[in-house]
Coordinates of C-alpha atoms and ligand atoms in Angstrom, one line a residue:
M1 CA -5.5 -33.9 8.7
D2 CA -3.8 -35.0 5.4
R3 CA -1.7 -32.0 3.9
L4 CA -3.6 -32.2 0.5
R5 CA -7.1 -32.2 2.2
E6 CA -6.0 -29.1 4.1
L7 CA -5.3 -27.5 0.7
F8 CA -8.7 -29.0 -0.9
A9 CA -10.6 -27.6 2.1
L10 CA -9.5 -23.8 1.4
V11 CA -11.6 -24.1 -1.7
E12 CA -14.2 -26.6 -1.4
V13 CA -18.2 -26.3 -0.8
N14 CA -20.1 -29.4 0.0
G15 CA -17.2 -31.5 -1.1
T16 CA -16.8 -30.2 -4.5
T17 CA -14.7 -27.6 -6.0
T18 CA -14.7 -25.3 -9.3
A19 CA -11.6 -24.3 -11.5
K20 CA -13.1 -20.7 -10.7
A21 CA -12.5 -20.9 -7.0
I22 CA -9.0 -22.4 -7.4
Q23 CA -8.3 -19.3 -9.7
A24 CA -9.7 -17.1 -7.2
R25 CA -7.5 -18.4 -4.3
I26 CA -4.3 -18.4 -6.3
A27 CA -4.9 -14.9 -7.6
S28 CA -6.1 -13.4 -4.2
S29 CA -2.3 -14.4 -3.0
G30 CA -0.8 -12.1 -5.7
I31 CA 0.4 -15.0 -8.0
C32 CA -0.8 -14.0 -11.5
L33 CA -3.0 -16.7 -13.3
D34 CA -0.2 -16.8 -16.3
D35 CA 2.2 -17.4 -13.9
F36 CA 4.6 -20.0 -15.6
R37 CA 5.2 -22.0 -12.3
L38 CA 1.4 -22.8 -12.4
A39 CA 1.4 -23.3 -16.2
S40 CA 0.4 -27.0 -16.3
T41 CA -2.4 -26.7 -13.5
M42 CA -3.9 -23.4 -15.1
A43 CA -4.3 -25.5 -18.6
K44 CA -5.8 -28.3 -16.7
L45 CA -8.1 -26.1 -15.0
K46 CA -9.1 -24.2 -18.1
A47 CA -9.9 -27.5 -20.0
L48 CA -12.1 -28.5 -17.1
G49 CA -14.5 -25.2 -17.9
K50 CA -17.0 -25.1 -15.1
R51 CA -16.9 -28.9 -14.0
K52 CA -17.0 -29.5 -10.4
I53 CA -14.1 -30.9 -9.0
D54 CA -14.1 -33.4 -6.1
F55 CA -10.8 -34.4 -4.0
A56 CA -9.6 -37.0 -6.1
G57 CA -9.6 -34.7 -9.1
F58 CA -8.0 -32.0 -7.2
S59 CA -5.4 -34.3 -6.2
A60 CA -4.8 -35.4 -10.0
L61 CA -4.9 -31.9 -10.8
V62 CA -2.3 -29.9 -8.4
G63 CA 0.5 -32.8 -8.0
E64 CA 3.0 -31.6 -10.6
E65 CA 2.8 -28.1 -9.0
L66 CA 2.4 -28.9 -5.6
L67 CA 4.9 -26.6 -4.0
M68 CA 4.0 -23.6 -5.8
L69 CA 0.2 -24.1 -5.5
S70 CA 0.4 -24.8 -1.5
R71 CA 2.4 -21.7 -1.1
A72 CA -0.1 -19.5 -2.9
F73 CA -3.1 -21.4 -1.1
K74 CA -1.4 -21.2 2.5
R75 CA -0.5 -17.7 2.1
Q76 CA 3.1 -18.4 2.5
L77 CA 4.7 -16.1 0.1
V78 CA 7.0 -12.9 1.5
I79 CA 4.3 -10.6 1.6
P80 CA 1.3 -13.0 3.3
D81 CA -1.5 -10.4 3.1
W82 CA -1.2 -9.5 -0.5
Q83 CA -4.6 -8.2 -0.7
E84 CA -4.3 -5.7 2.1
F85 CA -0.7 -4.5 1.0
C86 CA -2.3 -3.9 -2.6
T87 CA -5.2 -1.7 -1.0
D88 CA -2.5 0.4 0.9
I89 CA -0.3 0.6 -2.4
E90 CA -3.7 2.2 -3.9
T91 CA -3.9 4.8 -1.2
V92 CA -0.3 5.6 -1.9
F93 CA -0.7 5.6 -5.6
K94 CA -4.1 8.0 -5.6
H95 CA -2.4 10.4 -3.1
V96 CA 0.5 10.9 -5.5
A97 CA -1.8 11.1 -8.9
P98 CA -3.1 15.0 -8.3
D99 CA 0.7 15.9 -8.6
R100 CA 1.2 17.8 -12.3
S101 CA 4.4 19.6 -11.6
G102 CA 7.2 19.3 -13.7
S103 CA 7.4 18.8 -17.4
N104 CA 8.4 16.0 -19.9
A105 CA 11.9 15.8 -21.3
D106 CA 11.7 18.1 -24.5
Y107 CA 14.9 17.3 -26.5
I108 CA 13.4 14.6 -28.9
P109 CA 9.5 14.6 -30.3
I110 CA 8.6 11.2 -28.9
L111 CA 9.3 12.4 -25.5
R112 CA 7.9 16.0 -25.8
D113 CA 4.8 14.5 -27.1
A114 CA 4.1 11.9 -24.6
D115 CA 1.1 11.9 -22.6
P116 CA 2.0 13.5 -19.3
E117 CA -1.1 12.5 -17.4
K118 CA 0.0 8.8 -17.6
W119 CA 0.7 7.5 -14.4
G120 CA 1.4 3.9 -13.5
V121 CA 3.1 1.4 -10.7
A122 CA 4.0 -1.8 -10.8
I123 CA 5.6 -4.2 -8.1
C124 CA 6.6 -7.5 -8.2
S125 CA 8.0 -9.3 -4.9
V126 CA 10.6 -11.7 -4.8
D127 CA 8.3 -14.3 -4.7
G128 CA 6.4 -13.3 -7.8
Q129 CA 3.5 -11.4 -6.1
R130 CA 2.3 -9.0 -8.6
M131 CA 0.2 -6.0 -9.1
G132 CA -0.2 -3.0 -11.6
L133 CA -2.0 0.1 -11.1
G134 CA -2.6 2.5 -13.9
D135 CA -0.4 2.8 -17.0
V136 CA 1.6 -0.1 -16.5
D137 CA 1.3 -1.2 -20.1
V138 CA 2.5 1.6 -21.5
Y139 CA 5.8 1.2 -23.5
H140 CA 8.3 3.7 -23.2
S141 CA 11.8 4.1 -23.8
I142 CA 13.9 3.1 -20.4
Q143 CA 16.3 5.8 -21.4
S144 CA 18.9 5.8 -18.2
V145 CA 17.0 3.1 -16.4
S146 CA 19.4 0.9 -19.0
K147 CA 22.6 2.3 -17.5
P148 CA 22.8 0.2 -14.6
L149 CA 22.4 -3.2 -16.7
T150 CA 24.5 -2.1 -19.2
Y151 CA 27.2 -1.8 -16.2
A152 CA 25.8 -5.4 -15.0
F153 CA 26.0 -6.7 -18.2
G154 CA 29.5 -5.3 -18.7
L155 CA 30.7 -6.7 -15.2
A156 CA 29.4 -10.4 -15.9
R157 CA 31.4 -10.3 -18.9
E158 CA 34.6 -8.5 -18.1
G159 CA 34.8 -8.9 -14.2
V160 CA 35.0 -5.9 -11.8
E161 CA 39.0 -5.2 -12.6
F162 CA 38.7 -4.5 -16.0
I163 CA 36.0 -2.4 -15.7
N164 CA 37.3 -0.4 -13.0
Q165 CA 40.1 0.2 -15.1
F166 CA 37.5 2.5 -17.3
V167 CA 34.6 3.8 -15.3
G168 CA 34.7 4.7 -11.5
V169 CA 31.8 4.1 -9.0
E170 CA 31.9 7.3 -7.1
P171 CA 28.8 9.8 -6.9
S172 CA 29.1 12.7 -9.1
G173 CA 26.9 15.3 -7.5
R174 CA 26.9 16.6 -11.4
P175 CA 23.8 16.5 -13.5
F176 CA 23.6 13.1 -15.5
N177 CA 25.0 14.9 -18.9
S178 CA 27.7 16.7 -17.1
L179 CA 30.8 16.4 -19.1
E180 CA 33.1 16.5 -15.7
L181 CA 35.2 13.4 -14.9
L182 CA 37.4 12.1 -12.4
P183 CA 40.5 13.4 -12.1
D184 CA 42.4 10.3 -13.4
Q185 CA 39.7 11.3 -16.4
R186 CA 37.5 8.2 -15.7
P187 CA 33.6 8.9 -15.5
F188 CA 32.3 9.0 -12.0
N189 CA 29.9 6.1 -12.5
P190 CA 28.2 4.0 -14.6
C191 CA 24.7 5.6 -14.1
V192 CA 25.6 9.1 -15.5
N193 CA 26.0 9.7 -19.3
A194 CA 30.0 9.7 -19.2
G195 CA 29.9 6.2 -17.5
A196 CA 27.1 4.8 -19.4
I197 CA 28.9 5.7 -22.6
M198 CA 32.2 4.4 -21.6
M199 CA 30.3 1.1 -20.3
A200 CA 28.7 1.0 -24.1
G201 CA 32.3 1.2 -25.3
L202 CA 33.4 -1.6 -23.1
V203 CA 30.7 -4.0 -24.1
A204 CA 30.9 -2.8 -27.8
S205 CA 34.9 -3.6 -27.9
G206 CA 34.2 -7.2 -26.3
T207 CA 32.5 -8.4 -29.3
P208 CA 34.0 -6.6 -32.4
E209 CA 32.2 -9.3 -34.8
L210 CA 29.0 -7.9 -33.7
D211 CA 27.4 -4.5 -35.0
A212 CA 25.8 -2.2 -32.8
R213 CA 22.4 -2.9 -33.3
Q214 CA 23.3 -6.6 -32.8
I215 CA 25.2 -5.9 -29.3
T216 CA 22.1 -4.0 -28.2
Q217 CA 20.0 -7.3 -29.0
T218 CA 22.3 -8.9 -26.8
I219 CA 21.4 -6.4 -23.8
M220 CA 17.8 -6.4 -24.8
D221 CA 17.9 -10.2 -24.4
L222 CA 19.3 -9.4 -20.6
W223 CA 16.2 -7.3 -20.1
A224 CA 13.9 -10.0 -21.4
N225 CA 15.6 -12.4 -18.9
L226 CA 15.2 -9.6 -16.2
S227 CA 11.5 -9.3 -16.7
G228 CA 10.7 -12.5 -16.9
G229 CA 9.6 -13.1 -20.6
I230 CA 6.3 -11.6 -19.9
A231 CA 5.9 -9.4 -23.0
P232 CA 8.4 -8.7 -25.7
V233 CA 11.2 -6.1 -25.2
R234 CA 11.1 -3.6 -28.0
F235 CA 13.3 -1.2 -29.9
S236 CA 12.1 2.3 -31.1
E237 CA 13.8 3.0 -34.3
E238 CA 12.2 6.6 -34.0
T239 CA 13.9 7.3 -30.5
M240 CA 17.1 6.3 -31.4
L241 CA 17.1 8.5 -34.6
S242 CA 16.1 11.2 -32.6
E243 CA 18.8 10.6 -29.9
R244 CA 21.5 10.2 -32.8
E245 CA 20.4 13.7 -34.2
T246 CA 20.3 15.5 -31.0
A247 CA 23.5 13.6 -29.2
H248 CA 25.7 16.5 -29.4
N249 CA 26.4 16.9 -25.9
N250 CA 26.9 13.0 -25.5
F251 CA 29.5 12.9 -28.7
A252 CA 31.2 15.8 -26.8
I253 CA 31.8 13.3 -23.8
A254 CA 32.7 10.7 -25.8
Y255 CA 35.4 12.6 -27.5
L256 CA 36.9 13.9 -24.2
L257 CA 36.8 10.0 -23.1
R258 CA 38.8 9.2 -26.2
G259 CA 41.2 12.2 -25.7
G260 CA 41.3 11.3 -21.9
R261 CA 42.5 7.7 -21.2
G262 CA 41.3 6.3 -24.5
L263 CA 38.4 4.0 -25.3
P264 CA 38.8 0.4 -24.4
R265 CA 40.2 -1.8 -26.8
D266 CA 40.2 1.1 -29.3
V267 CA 36.6 0.6 -29.9
D268 CA 35.2 2.9 -33.0
L269 CA 33.4 6.2 -31.2
H270 CA 30.5 5.8 -33.2
K271 CA 29.8 2.2 -32.7
M272 CA 29.9 3.0 -28.8
M273 CA 27.5 5.9 -28.9
D274 CA 25.2 3.8 -31.2
V275 CA 25.4 1.3 -28.6
Y276 CA 25.0 3.9 -25.8
L277 CA 22.1 5.7 -27.7
S278 CA 20.1 2.2 -28.8
C279 CA 20.3 1.1 -25.0
C280 CA 18.5 4.5 -24.3
S281 CA 16.1 3.6 -26.9
I282 CA 15.0 -0.1 -25.7
E283 CA 11.3 0.1 -24.7
M284 CA 9.7 -1.5 -21.8
N285 CA 6.8 -1.0 -19.5
A286 CA 6.6 -0.6 -15.9
Q287 CA 5.1 -4.3 -15.5
M288 CA 8.3 -5.3 -17.1
L289 CA 10.6 -3.4 -15.4
S290 CA 8.8 -4.5 -12.1
I291 CA 9.9 -7.8 -12.6
A292 CA 13.6 -6.7 -13.4
A293 CA 13.8 -4.8 -10.2
A294 CA 12.4 -7.7 -8.5
T295 CA 15.2 -9.9 -10.1
L296 CA 17.8 -7.6 -8.7
A297 CA 15.9 -7.7 -5.3
N298 CA 16.1 -11.5 -5.5
G299 CA 19.9 -11.6 -5.8
G300 CA 19.6 -12.0 -9.7
V301 CA 17.2 -15.0 -9.9
C302 CA 14.1 -14.2 -11.9
P303 CA 11.1 -14.9 -9.1
I304 CA 8.5 -15.9 -11.8
T305 CA 10.8 -18.0 -14.0
G306 CA 13.3 -19.3 -11.3
Q307 CA 16.3 -18.2 -13.9
Q308 CA 19.5 -17.1 -12.4
V309 CA 20.0 -14.2 -14.8
L310 CA 23.0 -12.6 -13.1
S311 CA 25.2 -13.9 -10.7
T312 CA 24.6 -12.4 -7.0
D313 CA 28.2 -10.7 -6.7
V314 CA 27.3 -8.9 -9.9
V315 CA 23.8 -7.8 -8.4
K316 CA 25.4 -6.6 -5.5
K317 CA 27.8 -4.3 -7.1
T318 CA 25.1 -3.0 -9.4
L319 CA 22.6 -2.1 -6.6
S320 CA 25.7 -0.5 -4.5
V321 CA 26.2 1.7 -7.7
M322 CA 22.5 2.7 -7.8
Q323 CA 22.3 3.5 -4.4
A324 CA 25.3 5.9 -4.6
S325 CA 24.4 7.5 -8.1
G326 CA 21.0 6.2 -9.9
L327 CA 18.9 9.5 -9.4
Y328 CA 22.0 11.6 -10.3
D329 CA 23.0 14.6 -8.2
N330 CA 19.6 14.1 -6.5
A331 CA 21.2 10.7 -5.2
G332 CA 22.2 12.1 -2.0
T333 CA 18.7 13.3 -0.9
F334 CA 16.9 10.4 -2.5
T335 CA 19.2 7.8 -0.1
L336 CA 18.3 10.2 2.7
E337 CA 14.5 10.0 2.1
V338 CA 14.0 6.7 0.6
G339 CA 17.1 4.8 1.1
L340 CA 16.8 2.8 -1.8
P341 CA 19.0 1.7 -4.8
A342 CA 16.7 3.1 -7.8
K343 CA 17.3 4.3 -11.6
S344 CA 15.3 6.9 -13.5
G345 CA 15.3 7.7 -17.0
V346 CA 13.9 10.7 -19.1
A347 CA 11.0 9.3 -20.2
G348 CA 9.5 9.3 -16.9
A349 CA 10.4 5.4 -15.7
V350 CA 11.9 4.9 -12.1
M351 CA 13.0 1.3 -11.2
V352 CA 13.5 0.5 -7.5
V353 CA 14.9 -2.2 -5.6
I354 CA 13.7 -3.3 -2.0
P355 CA 16.4 -6.3 -1.5
N356 CA 14.9 -9.4 -0.5
L357 CA 11.1 -8.0 -0.5
M358 CA 10.2 -6.4 -4.0
G359 CA 10.9 -4.5 -7.1
F360 CA 8.5 -1.8 -8.1
A361 CA 8.6 0.6 -11.2
T362 CA 6.8 4.0 -11.6
F363 CA 6.3 5.8 -15.0
S364 CA 5.1 9.2 -15.3
P365 CA 6.9 11.5 -17.8
R366 CA 6.8 14.7 -15.9
L367 CA 10.3 15.3 -14.6
D368 CA 11.8 17.6 -11.9
A369 CA 14.8 19.6 -12.3
Y370 CA 17.2 16.7 -12.0
G371 CA 15.5 14.9 -14.9
N372 CA 13.8 12.4 -12.4
S373 CA 10.0 11.8 -12.8
V374 CA 8.3 13.9 -10.1
R375 CA 5.3 11.6 -9.5
G376 CA 8.0 8.6 -9.2
V377 CA 10.3 10.2 -6.8
S378 CA 7.1 11.3 -4.6
F379 CA 5.7 7.7 -4.9
C380 CA 9.2 6.6 -3.3
A381 CA 9.0 8.8 -0.6
Q382 CA 5.2 8.3 0.3
L383 CA 5.7 4.8 0.5
V384 CA 8.7 4.9 2.9
D385 CA 7.2 7.5 4.9
R386 CA 4.2 4.6 5.5
F387 CA 6.3 1.3 5.4
T388 CA 9.8 0.2 6.7
F389 CA 11.7 0.0 3.4
H390 CA 14.4 2.5 3.8
I391 CA 17.7 0.5 4.6
Y392 CA 18.0 2.0 7.8
D393 CA 14.4 1.7 9.0
S394 CA 16.0 -1.7 10.4
L395 CA 17.9 0.2 13.1
S396 CA 14.8 2.3 14.2
G397 CA 15.2 0.4 17.8
G398 CA 11.2 -0.2 17.7
R399 CA 10.5 3.5 17.0
S400 CA 10.1 3.9 13.2
G401 CA 6.7 6.1 13.4
C402 CA 4.6 2.9 13.5
K403 CA 5.4 2.3 10.0
R404 CA 4.2 -0.5 8.2
D405 CA 5.7 -3.8 7.6
P406 CA 4.0 -6.4 5.0
R407 CA 6.8 -9.1 5.4
A408 CA 6.1 -12.5 6.9
S409 CA 8.6 -12.5 9.1
Q410 CA 7.6 -9.4 10.6
H411 CA 3.8 -10.3 10.6
S412 CA 4.9 -13.1 13.2
R413 CA 7.0 -11.1 15.1
K414 CA 4.4 -8.3 15.9
Q415 CA 1.9 -11.3 16.8
R416 CA 4.6 -12.6 19.2
D417 CA 5.1 -9.2 20.5
L418 CA 1.4 -8.7 21.2
T419 CA 0.8 -11.9 22.9
D420 CA 3.8 -11.3 25.2
L421 CA 2.3 -7.7 26.1
R422 CA -0.9 -9.4 27.1
W423 CA 1.0 -11.9 29.1
A424 CA 2.7 -9.5 30.9
V425 CA 0.0 -6.9 31.6
S426 CA -1.6 -9.8 33.5
H427 CA 1.5 -10.5 35.5
G428 CA 1.8 -6.6 36.3
D429 CA 4.7 -5.7 34.0
R430 CA 5.4 -2.1 34.6
Y431 CA 5.8 -1.2 30.7
A432 CA 2.9 -3.4 29.6
T433 CA 0.7 -1.7 32.4
K434 CA 1.5 1.6 31.2
V435 CA 0.3 0.6 27.9
R436 CA -2.8 -0.9 29.0
D437 CA -3.6 2.4 31.0
L438 CA -3.1 4.5 28.2
M439 CA -5.2 2.7 26.0
L440 CA -7.6 2.9 28.5
D441 CA -7.0 6.6 29.0
C442 CA -7.6 7.0 25.2
M443 CA -10.8 5.2 24.8
V444 CA -12.6 7.2 27.9
A445 CA -11.1 10.2 26.5
I446 CA -12.8 9.6 23.0
T447 CA -16.0 8.7 24.6
L448 CA -16.5 11.6 27.0
A449 CA -15.5 13.9 24.1
D450 CA -19.4 14.6 23.8
G451 CA -19.7 14.9 27.1
E452 CA -21.5 12.3 28.3
I453 CA -21.3 8.3 28.8
E454 CA -23.9 6.2 27.4
A455 CA -24.1 2.4 28.0
P456 CA -23.5 1.5 24.3
E457 CA -20.5 3.4 24.2
I458 CA -19.1 1.5 27.6
A459 CA -20.0 -1.9 25.7
S460 CA -18.1 -0.9 22.6
M461 CA -15.0 0.3 24.9
A462 CA -15.2 -3.2 26.3
E463 CA -15.5 -4.8 23.0
A464 CA -12.7 -3.0 21.6
Y465 CA -10.5 -3.5 24.4
A466 CA -11.1 -7.3 24.5
E467 CA -10.5 -7.8 20.7
I468 CA -6.9 -6.0 21.3
M469 CA -5.9 -7.6 24.5
G470 CA -7.9 -10.9 24.5
E471 CA -9.4 -10.3 28.1
R472 CA -13.1 -8.7 28.6
P473 CA -13.1 -6.0 31.1
D474 CA -15.9 -5.6 33.5
P475 CA -18.0 -2.8 31.8
Q476 CA -18.7 -1.5 35.3
D477 CA -14.9 -0.9 35.8
L478 CA -15.0 0.9 32.5
Q479 CA -17.7 3.1 33.8
A480 CA -16.0 4.1 36.9
L481 CA -13.0 4.8 35.3
A482 CA -15.1 7.1 33.0
E483 CA -16.8 8.4 35.7
A484 CA -13.7 9.5 37.8
T485 CA -11.9 10.8 34.8
Q486 CA -15.2 13.1 34.5
A487 CA -15.5 13.9 37.8
Q488 CA -11.7 15.2 38.0
G489 CA -13.1 18.0 36.6
A490 CA -10.9 18.0 33.6
E491 CA -12.7 20.8 31.4
A492 CA -11.2 19.3 28.3
P493 CA -10.4 15.3 29.0
F494 CA -9.0 15.0 25.7
D495 CA -6.3 17.9 25.8
A496 CA -5.5 16.2 29.2
L497 CA -4.8 12.8 27.4
L498 CA -2.6 14.7 24.7
E499 CA -0.7 16.0 27.5
R500 CA 0.0 12.8 29.1
L501 CA 0.8 11.2 25.8
R502 CA 3.4 13.4 24.7
Q503 CA 4.8 13.0 28.5
E504 CA 4.8 9.0 28.1
L505 CA 6.0 8.9 24.5
P506 CA 9.7 8.5 25.2
L507 CA 9.0 5.4 26.9
L508 CA 6.6 3.8 24.3
D509 CA 7.8 1.6 21.6
D510 CA 6.3 1.0 18.1
N511 CA 4.1 -1.8 19.6
G512 CA 2.9 0.2 22.6
R513 CA 2.1 3.3 20.2
E514 CA 0.1 1.3 17.7
L515 CA -2.0 -0.5 20.5
I516 CA -2.8 2.7 22.1
L517 CA -3.7 4.3 18.4
E518 CA -5.7 1.2 17.6
S519 CA -7.8 1.7 20.8
A520 CA -8.6 4.9 20.0
F521 CA -9.4 4.0 16.4
R522 CA -11.6 1.1 17.5
V523 CA -13.5 3.4 19.9
A524 CA -13.7 6.0 17.3
C525 CA -15.3 3.8 14.7
A526 CA -17.5 1.8 16.9
D527 CA -20.7 3.8 15.4
G528 CA -19.7 2.5 12.0
E529 CA -18.0 5.8 10.4
I530 CA -15.3 8.4 11.2
E531 CA -17.0 11.7 11.7
P532 CA -14.8 14.7 11.1
E533 CA -14.2 15.3 15.1
E534 CA -13.4 11.9 15.3
D535 CA -10.9 12.1 12.4
L536 CA -9.3 14.9 14.1
Q537 CA -9.2 13.7 17.3
L538 CA -7.5 10.4 15.8
R539 CA -4.7 12.8 14.0
A540 CA -4.1 14.4 17.0
I541 CA -3.3 11.3 19.1
A542 CA -1.3 10.0 16.2
R543 CA 0.5 13.3 16.4
A544 CA 1.0 13.2 20.1
L545 CA 2.3 9.6 19.6
A546 CA 5.0 10.8 16.8
I547 CA 3.0 7.8 14.6
N548 CA 3.5 9.1 10.6
E549 CA 0.3 10.6 9.4
G550 CA 0.7 8.4 6.2
V551 CA 0.5 5.3 8.5
L552 CA -2.9 7.0 10.0
E553 CA -4.0 7.7 6.4
L554 CA -3.3 4.0 5.5
E555 CA -5.4 2.7 8.6
I556 CA -8.4 5.3 7.7
A557 CA -8.6 3.8 4.3
R558 CA -8.6 0.0 5.3
F559 CA -11.4 1.2 7.7
Q560 CA -13.5 2.8 4.9
R561 CA -13.0 -0.2 2.7
R562 CA -14.3 -2.3 5.3
L563 CA -17.5 -0.4 5.7
T564 CA -18.1 -0.5 1.8
R565 CA -16.8 -4.1 1.1
P566 CA -19.9 -6.4 1.2
S567 CA -19.3 -9.1 3.3
Ligands
LIG1 N1 19.1 9.7 -23.7 C1 19.1 10.3 -22.7 C2 20.6 11.0 -23.1 O1 21.6 10.2 -23.3 C3 19.2 9.4 -21.5 C4 19.5 10.2 -20.3 C5 18.5 10.0 -19.2 O2 17.4 9.1 -19.1 N2 18.7 10.8 -17.9 O3 20.8 12.3 -22.5

């Protein structure tokens, strides 16, 4: 079929379509209807109103932005199943929401009085697929989230050698506002106050003709480009004034720097401080920060505008510094647990980069002892517990705890592995047969849990097996297997199963374990619900298979959604 016709077929009913249907198809791929890359298509659709659109009309409509439209229509974006990914994220979002520990920063009124209940998560993929949950439109001062980008700004303008003379790149292991410096009197890195103050001085010293506010404006312009211009980058005078009134510790740092190695190009100390405090007082929201993070994840090219905002080399250096020091003296723990470059700020924002996949930003004002948002850090940890997003998840050798991976590349790999496994079973491969046998054992043990074998149960077992393995087993064989298990006299076939799974575990890779859990899952859900007893069984099987509890929760939430979703 002609490729244009193929696209049309995705939205057509009886030979025509509507603007609404086209918009719905685009929106479900994760591309926003106000995306600049589809602006002219959207304008044309709007003008059409409710009118029916035939194939000729469709062809005339989409030509100009065909490549983008085609990728969205055909789900050829970096996260192909965007809807499923969004609902998984919602599960994690809700999981974190009840956490009310920590407290707002209280050194200035505007942060002290901010609503601590606010909670938002925004995501933007490197293909510009976007989602937001909760308070993602609330403007807040970006505070220390500004630091890595002031560094990037300086790197881009002055080059790394010059910057290196004044600011180090070593993790400090100290609180963000520490007065301590490296033995050679340089600040540890650009992500702690001392380093960011020095960076402000470097930037300010490069344009002596501009005043502090004008210099801040050039950095705000960088933020506007990084965030694709979806909303204005603002400046909070109120924050700036309070910051200046309370910046005694930061002034102490500034004087230390001047008294140590001296300030770059003899920049005025007060101007340097004004630039630093002004950068802290820039206001953005989580939506905007997520796009900025996605621009970094995308090597400096903003996903929604296509603009190369920073060079890839500058981004690489910036991310390295974020990875080592973005969360101050908690950076080591964060790298261990989350393994992603990130930057937090005392207003409650965390901006996180998953290279080549997406950026995200969280907002929740309550902070932990390190000055990082409690919910933000917890969201990151929960996310990485369920998805293979930690940088070193890539070396799991097929044993990641069965974490999910929404990337298109992984999706096709999974399909291929599954096809291989089915094929290998039919030829008697030892490993594949083991997985198959354990799947059957699981199904039987769950079926026998109520002590009897009924015909509908055998039928649903056969159904589940056929769906997973692509081959329908003979119900009589299943019946015989169940009876044999029962006849073995095992009082508790389920306990025996768990023991067997634990024994076999060292030999099973993620694919095998996933299939076994899936078979259990399908049998437990065959009657259309997961009863408390079944929930316990599934959790026990997941534990025996060393599958992360969070991953199982996603699976259960998906199942429950399928039940409530009108088909
Ligand atoms: N304005 C704050 C300060 O200079 C920023 C610190 C932060 O966000 N961690 O101390």
